[in-house]
Amino acid sequence: MTAEIWDVIVVGAGLSGLSAAHLLRKRDTTLKILILEGKDRVGGRTLSTELPAANGVDRWDLGGQWVGSTQTHILELIKELGLEVYPQFNTGRKVHHMGGPTSRVRTYKTSIPALSPVVLMDLTQILWKIDRLCATVCVQDPSKTPNAAELDSMTLHTYIEQHAWTAELKEEIGLCSRSVFGMEPSQMSFLFFLMYAAAAGGLLSLLESTPGCAQELKIKGGTQQLSECLAERVGWKNVRLGCAVTAIWQDTEWARVMTATDTFLCRAVIVTCPPHLAAKINYQPALPSQREFLTQNMPVGHMIKFIITYKTAFWKEKGFSGEIVAGSSSGCPFCITFDATSPSGNAALVGFIAGQHASHWKRKKAVLSSLVNYLGPEAASFIHYEEKDWAKEDYSGGCPVNVMAPGLLTYYHPSLRKPFGRIHWAGTETATKWCGYMSGAVQAGQRAALEVLAEVSHMTLTTEEQEEMQCIENVKGAPEQRPSSKLICLPTRKCVVIATLTIGAFLLLTATISVKWLADFSASISDF
């Protein structure tokens, strides 16, 4: 049987693949575009579902959820599709629990947790060091970062062990790693961590729900509708679900894309699935060894997301924001929760069980027990508990992002985006702005689409785009030296003031009291 012939085939119907197809269609309506997806739905790592709620049913996200005002690629797409965003609720007391199950559960209202003065000083110096290192990172080509080989030879855990002073801050960093990557600090390159933070504008941009940060805004109606709307724009007839790609063969004339039942010919292919899944496709001729080695050594995070619906947002009535931060030693299965009350007022909490915790808990009972401990007995009276273990999701195998182990960035990173013959690579892991996020997925898809247009429909590119395509493989010059992020400077200044006052107090006290009294004093002002 003669294979079907297309201009471009996109592998994956997530945000990256559909964004690529959408841009191709907008630029050249004559192109024949086919999107092949292994799942029985579009959306990739986004998944919106209806759950029982106080007012019947409502819709929540069990996958990617938040966007931020600095994420220009996703915001432009949201505007183009006529969708709306609303802010993450973060008003009220936040819960902070570190240092073991019997340690004190603290609350705070600022962007900085209720830390002891010593830990605040430790946080200040670590933020300062990481901020300075992030400013030197060349996101487009991390190997050009000063001291790249040294930074890439260690894990995040190694760096923190060498530079953090206190056990509590080390626990905080572990929590950050699990909540952002779904992995432990010992599992990723420190240079990868710096690159990831730099692509977001700084470390705190990844962690907070304040303006400009990763958890700032949500999309009314859920995030999966982005992919559904894009599929409508591209044409559902051009989207084939349940069609996992098993092989891509190419020669001087065509690329041959194969599923279990069909074969398609095309002029160009855009592969958008996560790197660990792209590595399972059979390529003829074989991929360059650098690309092969890279994708086979980019593990994906393990993250379980849960939504719990309630009759009322009792935490708001008690003055809580719904945000809970719990360390690995606390005896709590989740690392963080947020208020998830819907735009229509249906009360809910959302939380994440990630990293090593995702494998060791009888989750529902432990989650509810911890919520009762932190928010009160009302947490036990829920309407519905729903969780999504992304490690069990077909054609995902984990969430939220693939990371790089030590040594990969400095030697193999260029092959992550470098086209191979007729094959082009997209997916959020290949983005240079907000990589790992939905905005990064959109940016990467659009970049891959421009690469394809440069080959199959060159005249549709603007002069600027043509120039960009010419130098996209050649990042020239030294890495850009960026000033420190305001998002980092503001809270850091607060830390510096507090730390300075604390140091002064310590120096004064050492002249008149014993070392033992000093330790007792530090404990007594732990809520300073």
Coordinates of N, CA and C in Angstrom, one line a residue, residues 25 112 338:
R25 N 0.5 26.4 10.0 CA -0.7 26.6 9.3 C -1.0 28.1 9.1
I112 N 9.0 35.3 52.5 CA 10.0 34.6 53.1 C 9.4 33.8 54.3
F338 N -1.7 24.5 47.6 CA -2.2 25.8 47.3 C -3.7 25.8 47.4

